CSV table of C-alpha atoms in Angstrom, one decimal:
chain,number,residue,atom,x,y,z
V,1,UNK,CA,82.3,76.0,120.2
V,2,UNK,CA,80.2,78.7,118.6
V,3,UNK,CA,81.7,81.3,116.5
V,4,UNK,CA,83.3,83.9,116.6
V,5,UNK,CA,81.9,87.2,115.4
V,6,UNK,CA,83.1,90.8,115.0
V,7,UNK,CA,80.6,93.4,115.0
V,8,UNK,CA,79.5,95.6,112.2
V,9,UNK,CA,81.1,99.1,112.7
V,10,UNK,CA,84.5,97.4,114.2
V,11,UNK,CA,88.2,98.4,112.3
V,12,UNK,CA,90.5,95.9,111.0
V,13,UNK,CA,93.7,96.3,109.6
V,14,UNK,CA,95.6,94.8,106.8
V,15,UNK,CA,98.8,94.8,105.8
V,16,UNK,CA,100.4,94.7,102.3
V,17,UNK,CA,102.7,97.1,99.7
V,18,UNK,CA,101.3,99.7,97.8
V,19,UNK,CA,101.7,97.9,94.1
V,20,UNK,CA,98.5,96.1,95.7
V,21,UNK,CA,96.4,99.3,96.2
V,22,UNK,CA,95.2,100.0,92.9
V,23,UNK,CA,93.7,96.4,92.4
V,24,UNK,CA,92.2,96.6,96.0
V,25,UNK,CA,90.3,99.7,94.9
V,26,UNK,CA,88.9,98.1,91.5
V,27,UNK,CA,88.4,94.9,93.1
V,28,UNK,CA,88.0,94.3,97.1
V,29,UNK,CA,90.1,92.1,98.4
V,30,UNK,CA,89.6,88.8,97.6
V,31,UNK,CA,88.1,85.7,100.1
V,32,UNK,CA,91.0,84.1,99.9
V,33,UNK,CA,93.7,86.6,99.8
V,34,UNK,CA,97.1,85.6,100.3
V,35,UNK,CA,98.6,85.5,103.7
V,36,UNK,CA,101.7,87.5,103.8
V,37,UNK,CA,104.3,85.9,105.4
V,38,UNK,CA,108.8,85.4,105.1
V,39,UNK,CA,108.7,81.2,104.4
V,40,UNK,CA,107.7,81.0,100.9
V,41,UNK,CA,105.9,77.6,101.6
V,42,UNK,CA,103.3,79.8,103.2
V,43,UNK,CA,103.3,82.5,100.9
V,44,UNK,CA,99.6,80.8,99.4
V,45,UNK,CA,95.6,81.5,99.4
V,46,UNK,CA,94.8,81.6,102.8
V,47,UNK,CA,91.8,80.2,104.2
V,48,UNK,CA,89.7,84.2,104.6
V,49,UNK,CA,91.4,86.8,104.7
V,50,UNK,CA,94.3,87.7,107.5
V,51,UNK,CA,93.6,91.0,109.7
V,52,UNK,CA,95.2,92.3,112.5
V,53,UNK,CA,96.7,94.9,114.6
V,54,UNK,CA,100.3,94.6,114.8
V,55,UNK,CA,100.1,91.6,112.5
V,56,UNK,CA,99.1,93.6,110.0
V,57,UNK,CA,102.5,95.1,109.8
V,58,UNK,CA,104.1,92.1,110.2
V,59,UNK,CA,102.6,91.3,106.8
V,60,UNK,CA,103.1,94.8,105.4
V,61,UNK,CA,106.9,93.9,106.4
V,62,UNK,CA,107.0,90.4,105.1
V,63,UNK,CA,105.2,91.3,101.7
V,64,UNK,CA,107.7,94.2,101.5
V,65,UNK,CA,110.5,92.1,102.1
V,66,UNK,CA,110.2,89.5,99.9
V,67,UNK,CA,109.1,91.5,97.0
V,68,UNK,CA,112.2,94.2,97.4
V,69,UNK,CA,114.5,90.7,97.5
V,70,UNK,CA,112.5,89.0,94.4
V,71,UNK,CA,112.8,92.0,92.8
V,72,UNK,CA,117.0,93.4,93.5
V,73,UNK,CA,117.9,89.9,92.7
V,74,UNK,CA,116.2,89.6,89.3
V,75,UNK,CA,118.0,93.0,88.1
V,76,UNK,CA,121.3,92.2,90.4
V,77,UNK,CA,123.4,94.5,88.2
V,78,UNK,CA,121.8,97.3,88.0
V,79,UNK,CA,120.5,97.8,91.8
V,80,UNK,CA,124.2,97.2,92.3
V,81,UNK,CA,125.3,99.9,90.4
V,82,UNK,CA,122.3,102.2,92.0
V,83,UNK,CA,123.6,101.2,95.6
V,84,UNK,CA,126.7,102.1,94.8
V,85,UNK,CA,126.1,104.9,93.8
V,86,UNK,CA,124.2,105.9,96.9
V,87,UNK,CA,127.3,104.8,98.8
V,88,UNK,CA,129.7,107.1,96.5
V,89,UNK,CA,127.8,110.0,96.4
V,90,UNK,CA,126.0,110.8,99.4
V,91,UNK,CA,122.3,112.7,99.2
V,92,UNK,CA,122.9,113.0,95.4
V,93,UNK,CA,120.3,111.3,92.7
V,94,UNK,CA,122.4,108.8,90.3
V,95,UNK,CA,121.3,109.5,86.7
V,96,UNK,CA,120.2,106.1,86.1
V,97,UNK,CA,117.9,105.8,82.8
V,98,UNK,CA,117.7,102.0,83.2
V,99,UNK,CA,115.7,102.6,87.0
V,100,UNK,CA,112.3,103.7,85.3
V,101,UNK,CA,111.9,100.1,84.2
V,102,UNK,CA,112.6,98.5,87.8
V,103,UNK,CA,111.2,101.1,90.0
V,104,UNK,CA,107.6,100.5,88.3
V,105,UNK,CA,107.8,97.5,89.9
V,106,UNK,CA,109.0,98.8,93.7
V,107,UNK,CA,106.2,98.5,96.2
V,108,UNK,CA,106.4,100.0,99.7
V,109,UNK,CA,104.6,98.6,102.4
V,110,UNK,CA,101.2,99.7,103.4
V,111,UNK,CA,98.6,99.5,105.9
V,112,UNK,CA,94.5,99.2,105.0
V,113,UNK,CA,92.0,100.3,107.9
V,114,UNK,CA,89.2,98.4,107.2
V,115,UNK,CA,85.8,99.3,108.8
V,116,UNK,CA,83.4,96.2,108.9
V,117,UNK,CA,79.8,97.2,107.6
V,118,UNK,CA,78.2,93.9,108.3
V,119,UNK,CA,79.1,91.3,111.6
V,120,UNK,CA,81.7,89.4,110.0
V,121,UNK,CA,82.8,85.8,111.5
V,122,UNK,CA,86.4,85.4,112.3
V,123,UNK,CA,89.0,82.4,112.3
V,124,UNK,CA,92.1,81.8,114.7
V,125,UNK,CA,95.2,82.6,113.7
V,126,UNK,CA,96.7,79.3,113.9
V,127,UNK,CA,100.2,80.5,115.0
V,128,UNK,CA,99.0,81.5,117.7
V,129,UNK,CA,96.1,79.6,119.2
V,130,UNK,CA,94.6,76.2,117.8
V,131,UNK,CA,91.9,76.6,115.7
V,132,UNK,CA,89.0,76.5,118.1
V,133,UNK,CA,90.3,79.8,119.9
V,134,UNK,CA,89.1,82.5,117.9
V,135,UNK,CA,88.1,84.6,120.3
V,136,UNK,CA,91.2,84.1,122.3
V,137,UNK,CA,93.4,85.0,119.4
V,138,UNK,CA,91.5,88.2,118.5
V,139,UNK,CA,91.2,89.5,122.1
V,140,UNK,CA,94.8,88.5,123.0
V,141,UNK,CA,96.8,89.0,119.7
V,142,UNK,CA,94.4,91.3,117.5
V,143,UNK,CA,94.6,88.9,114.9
V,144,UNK,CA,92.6,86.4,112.6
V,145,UNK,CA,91.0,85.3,109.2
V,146,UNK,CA,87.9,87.2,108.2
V,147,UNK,CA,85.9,84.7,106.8
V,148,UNK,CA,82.9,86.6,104.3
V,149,UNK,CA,82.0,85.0,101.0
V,150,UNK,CA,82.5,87.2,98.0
V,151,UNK,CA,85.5,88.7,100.2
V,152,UNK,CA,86.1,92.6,101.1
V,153,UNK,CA,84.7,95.4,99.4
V,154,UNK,CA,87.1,98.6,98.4
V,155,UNK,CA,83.9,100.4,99.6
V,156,UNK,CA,84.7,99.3,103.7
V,157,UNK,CA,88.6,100.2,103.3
V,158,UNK,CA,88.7,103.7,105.1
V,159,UNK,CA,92.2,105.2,105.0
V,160,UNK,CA,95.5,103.6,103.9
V,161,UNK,CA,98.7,104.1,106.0
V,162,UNK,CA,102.2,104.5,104.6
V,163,UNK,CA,105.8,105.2,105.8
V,164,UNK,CA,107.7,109.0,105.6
V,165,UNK,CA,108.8,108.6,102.3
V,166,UNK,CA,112.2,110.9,102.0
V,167,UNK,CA,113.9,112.6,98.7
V,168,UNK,CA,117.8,113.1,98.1
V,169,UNK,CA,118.2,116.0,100.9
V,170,UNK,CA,116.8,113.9,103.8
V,171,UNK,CA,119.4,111.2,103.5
V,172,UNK,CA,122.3,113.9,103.2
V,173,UNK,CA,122.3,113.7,106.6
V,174,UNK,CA,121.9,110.8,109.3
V,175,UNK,CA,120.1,113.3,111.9
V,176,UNK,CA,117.1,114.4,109.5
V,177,UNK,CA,113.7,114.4,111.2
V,178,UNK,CA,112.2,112.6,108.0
V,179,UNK,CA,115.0,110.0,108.1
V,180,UNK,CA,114.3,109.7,111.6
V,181,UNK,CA,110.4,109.4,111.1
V,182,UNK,CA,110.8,107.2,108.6
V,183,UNK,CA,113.0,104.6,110.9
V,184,UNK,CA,110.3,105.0,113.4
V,185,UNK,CA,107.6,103.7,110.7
V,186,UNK,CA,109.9,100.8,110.0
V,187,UNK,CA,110.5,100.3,114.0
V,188,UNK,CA,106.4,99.1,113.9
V,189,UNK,CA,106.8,96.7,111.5
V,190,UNK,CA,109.7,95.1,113.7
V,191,UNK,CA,107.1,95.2,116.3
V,192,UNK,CA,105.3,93.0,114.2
V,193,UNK,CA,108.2,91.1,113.8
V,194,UNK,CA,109.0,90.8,117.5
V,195,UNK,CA,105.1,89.4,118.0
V,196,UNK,CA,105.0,86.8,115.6
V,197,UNK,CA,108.7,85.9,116.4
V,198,UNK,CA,108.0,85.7,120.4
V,199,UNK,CA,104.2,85.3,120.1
V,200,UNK,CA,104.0,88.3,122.6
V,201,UNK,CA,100.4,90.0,122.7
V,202,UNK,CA,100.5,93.0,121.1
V,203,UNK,CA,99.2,95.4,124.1
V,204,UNK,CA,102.2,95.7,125.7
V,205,UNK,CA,104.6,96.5,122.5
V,206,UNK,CA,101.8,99.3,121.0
V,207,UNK,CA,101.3,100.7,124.0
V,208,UNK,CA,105.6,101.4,124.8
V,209,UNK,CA,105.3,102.4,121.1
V,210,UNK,CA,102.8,105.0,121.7
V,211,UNK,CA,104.2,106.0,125.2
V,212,UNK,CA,107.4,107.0,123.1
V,213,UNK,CA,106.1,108.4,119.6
V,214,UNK,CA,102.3,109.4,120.3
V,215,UNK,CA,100.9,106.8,117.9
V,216,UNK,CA,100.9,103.2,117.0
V,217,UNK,CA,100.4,103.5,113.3
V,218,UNK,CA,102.4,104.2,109.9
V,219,UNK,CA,103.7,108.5,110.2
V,220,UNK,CA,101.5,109.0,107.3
V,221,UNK,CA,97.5,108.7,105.9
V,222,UNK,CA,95.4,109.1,103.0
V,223,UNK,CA,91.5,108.3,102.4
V,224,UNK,CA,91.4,105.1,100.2
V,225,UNK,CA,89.4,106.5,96.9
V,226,UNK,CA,90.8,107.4,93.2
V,227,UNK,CA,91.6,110.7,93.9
V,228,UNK,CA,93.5,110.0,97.1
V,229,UNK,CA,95.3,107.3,95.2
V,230,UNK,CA,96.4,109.1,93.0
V,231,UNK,CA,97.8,112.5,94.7
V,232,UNK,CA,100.2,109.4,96.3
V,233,UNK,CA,101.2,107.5,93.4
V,234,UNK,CA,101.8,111.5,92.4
V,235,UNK,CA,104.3,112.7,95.3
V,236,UNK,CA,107.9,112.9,94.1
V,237,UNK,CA,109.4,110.0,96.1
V,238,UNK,CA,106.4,107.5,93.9
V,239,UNK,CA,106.9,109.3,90.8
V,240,UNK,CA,110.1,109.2,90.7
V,241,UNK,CA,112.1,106.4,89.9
V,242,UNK,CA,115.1,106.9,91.5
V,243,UNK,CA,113.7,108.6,94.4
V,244,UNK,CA,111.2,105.4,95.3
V,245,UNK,CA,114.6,103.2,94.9
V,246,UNK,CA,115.8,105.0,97.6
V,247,UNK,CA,112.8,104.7,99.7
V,248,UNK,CA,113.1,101.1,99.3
V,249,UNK,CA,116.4,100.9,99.8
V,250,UNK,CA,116.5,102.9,102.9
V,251,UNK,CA,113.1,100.9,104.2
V,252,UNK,CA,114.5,98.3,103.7
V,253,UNK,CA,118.1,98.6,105.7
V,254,UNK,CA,116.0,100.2,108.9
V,255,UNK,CA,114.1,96.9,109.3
V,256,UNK,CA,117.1,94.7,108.3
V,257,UNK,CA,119.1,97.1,111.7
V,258,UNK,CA,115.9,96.7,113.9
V,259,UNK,CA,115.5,93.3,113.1
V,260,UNK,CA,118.9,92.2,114.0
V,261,UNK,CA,119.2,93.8,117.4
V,262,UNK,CA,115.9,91.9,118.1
V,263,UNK,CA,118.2,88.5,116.6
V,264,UNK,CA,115.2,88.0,114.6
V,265,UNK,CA,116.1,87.0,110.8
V,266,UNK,CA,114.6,88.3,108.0
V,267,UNK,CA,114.4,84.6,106.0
């Protein structure tokens, strides 16, 4: 069978956490970038690199996940202490000290657009088609392995997409439109979920998404350059350690909710 190509000018998506985004710009991502995924056998080098449309949050999700788990578990006592607090006292910040340290390390899930600037050959995505099916698993499930030697260049990534990211008055109350805006952002993720988990093509679930919230990406956008990069790593809810704790925390229970009505498990 001949191969597969996509066509210079085309967008691609790809899905990772923003502790990711500053190496991206310096470097392109790799040829063989990891493949984001829950099972940590599969958690390796993939063979090119995976892109997608609603598998690209899927692996925003799953890098998300496993990196907000790596990371509560190794410093158990303290995140306990900081949920606690959030428990206690509702839409206050706990004056934590010891958070700096951890929240350096707290990545929240993001989405590349990627605009090809050469015809770039693509792979099936073996979970959902055999090997030979490349064009059937772009055209039916939007995703794939680009396969270009020497990888992406930061220079083709045109925007980066991110979740409403909220501060200590949102989550005073349940009924806040950020809150709210922010579980919808986590909602497309799940959809990722539900496709990989049902191997559903993604038409149908993007197309109820934007038939009830006008769009079938992350709330929120920035260009992908220095400057952009760093007006985000610059808004409160980055800068601030506490504040991004809470945007992981709170990204994190939306998808654990979403995923469990759709008896899909996080592990």
């Amino acid at each position: 069978m001949s191969e597969f190509k996509l066509a210079a000018g085309s967008h691609v998506k790809y899905g990772c956490i923003s502790s990711e985004l500053y190496p991206i710009l310096r470097q392109g991502l790799p040829a063989h970038a990891i493949r984001h995924n829950f099972q940590e056998e599969d958690n390796t080098p993939a063979h090119g690199i995976m892109v997608g449309e609603l598998m690209a949050y899927f692996a925003a999700c799953a890098a998300f996940c496993k990196a907000t788990s790596s990371l509560h578990h190794e410093h158990q006592q303290v995140m306990g202490q900081f949920v606690n607090a959030l428990q206690s006292q509702v839409g206050e910040k706990p004056v934590m000290p010891e958070l700096e340290n951890i929240a350096v390390a707290a990545g929240l899930p993001v989405i590349l657009e990627i605009e090809l600037a050469e015809d770039c050959v693509i792979e099936a995505d073996s979970h959902f088609v055999s090997e030979a099916e490349a064009e059937k698993s772009w055209k039916l499930w939007r995703s794939g392995a680009l396969l270009r030697e020497g990888g992406i260049p930061a220079s083709w990534v045109r925007k980066f997409y991110f979740p409403r990211l909220l501060d200590y008055r949102d989550v005073a109350s349940s009924r806040s439109p950020r809150t709210l805006e922010q579980t919808t952002d986590c909602a497309l993720m799940v959809g990722g979920l539900m496709q990989s988990w049902h191997k559903d093509t993604p038409a149908d679930l993007l197309h109820a998404f934007r038939k009830q919230y006008g769009r079938i990406n992350f709330s929120q956008s920035s260009n992908f350059d220095e400057t952009a990069l760093e007006r985000f790593f610059n808004l409160n809810p980055m800068l601030d350690p506490a504040t991004r704790l809470l945007n992981q925390m709170t990204i994190w229970q939306d998808i654990d909710a979403l995923a469990k009505k759709q008896q899909i498990p996080l592990s």
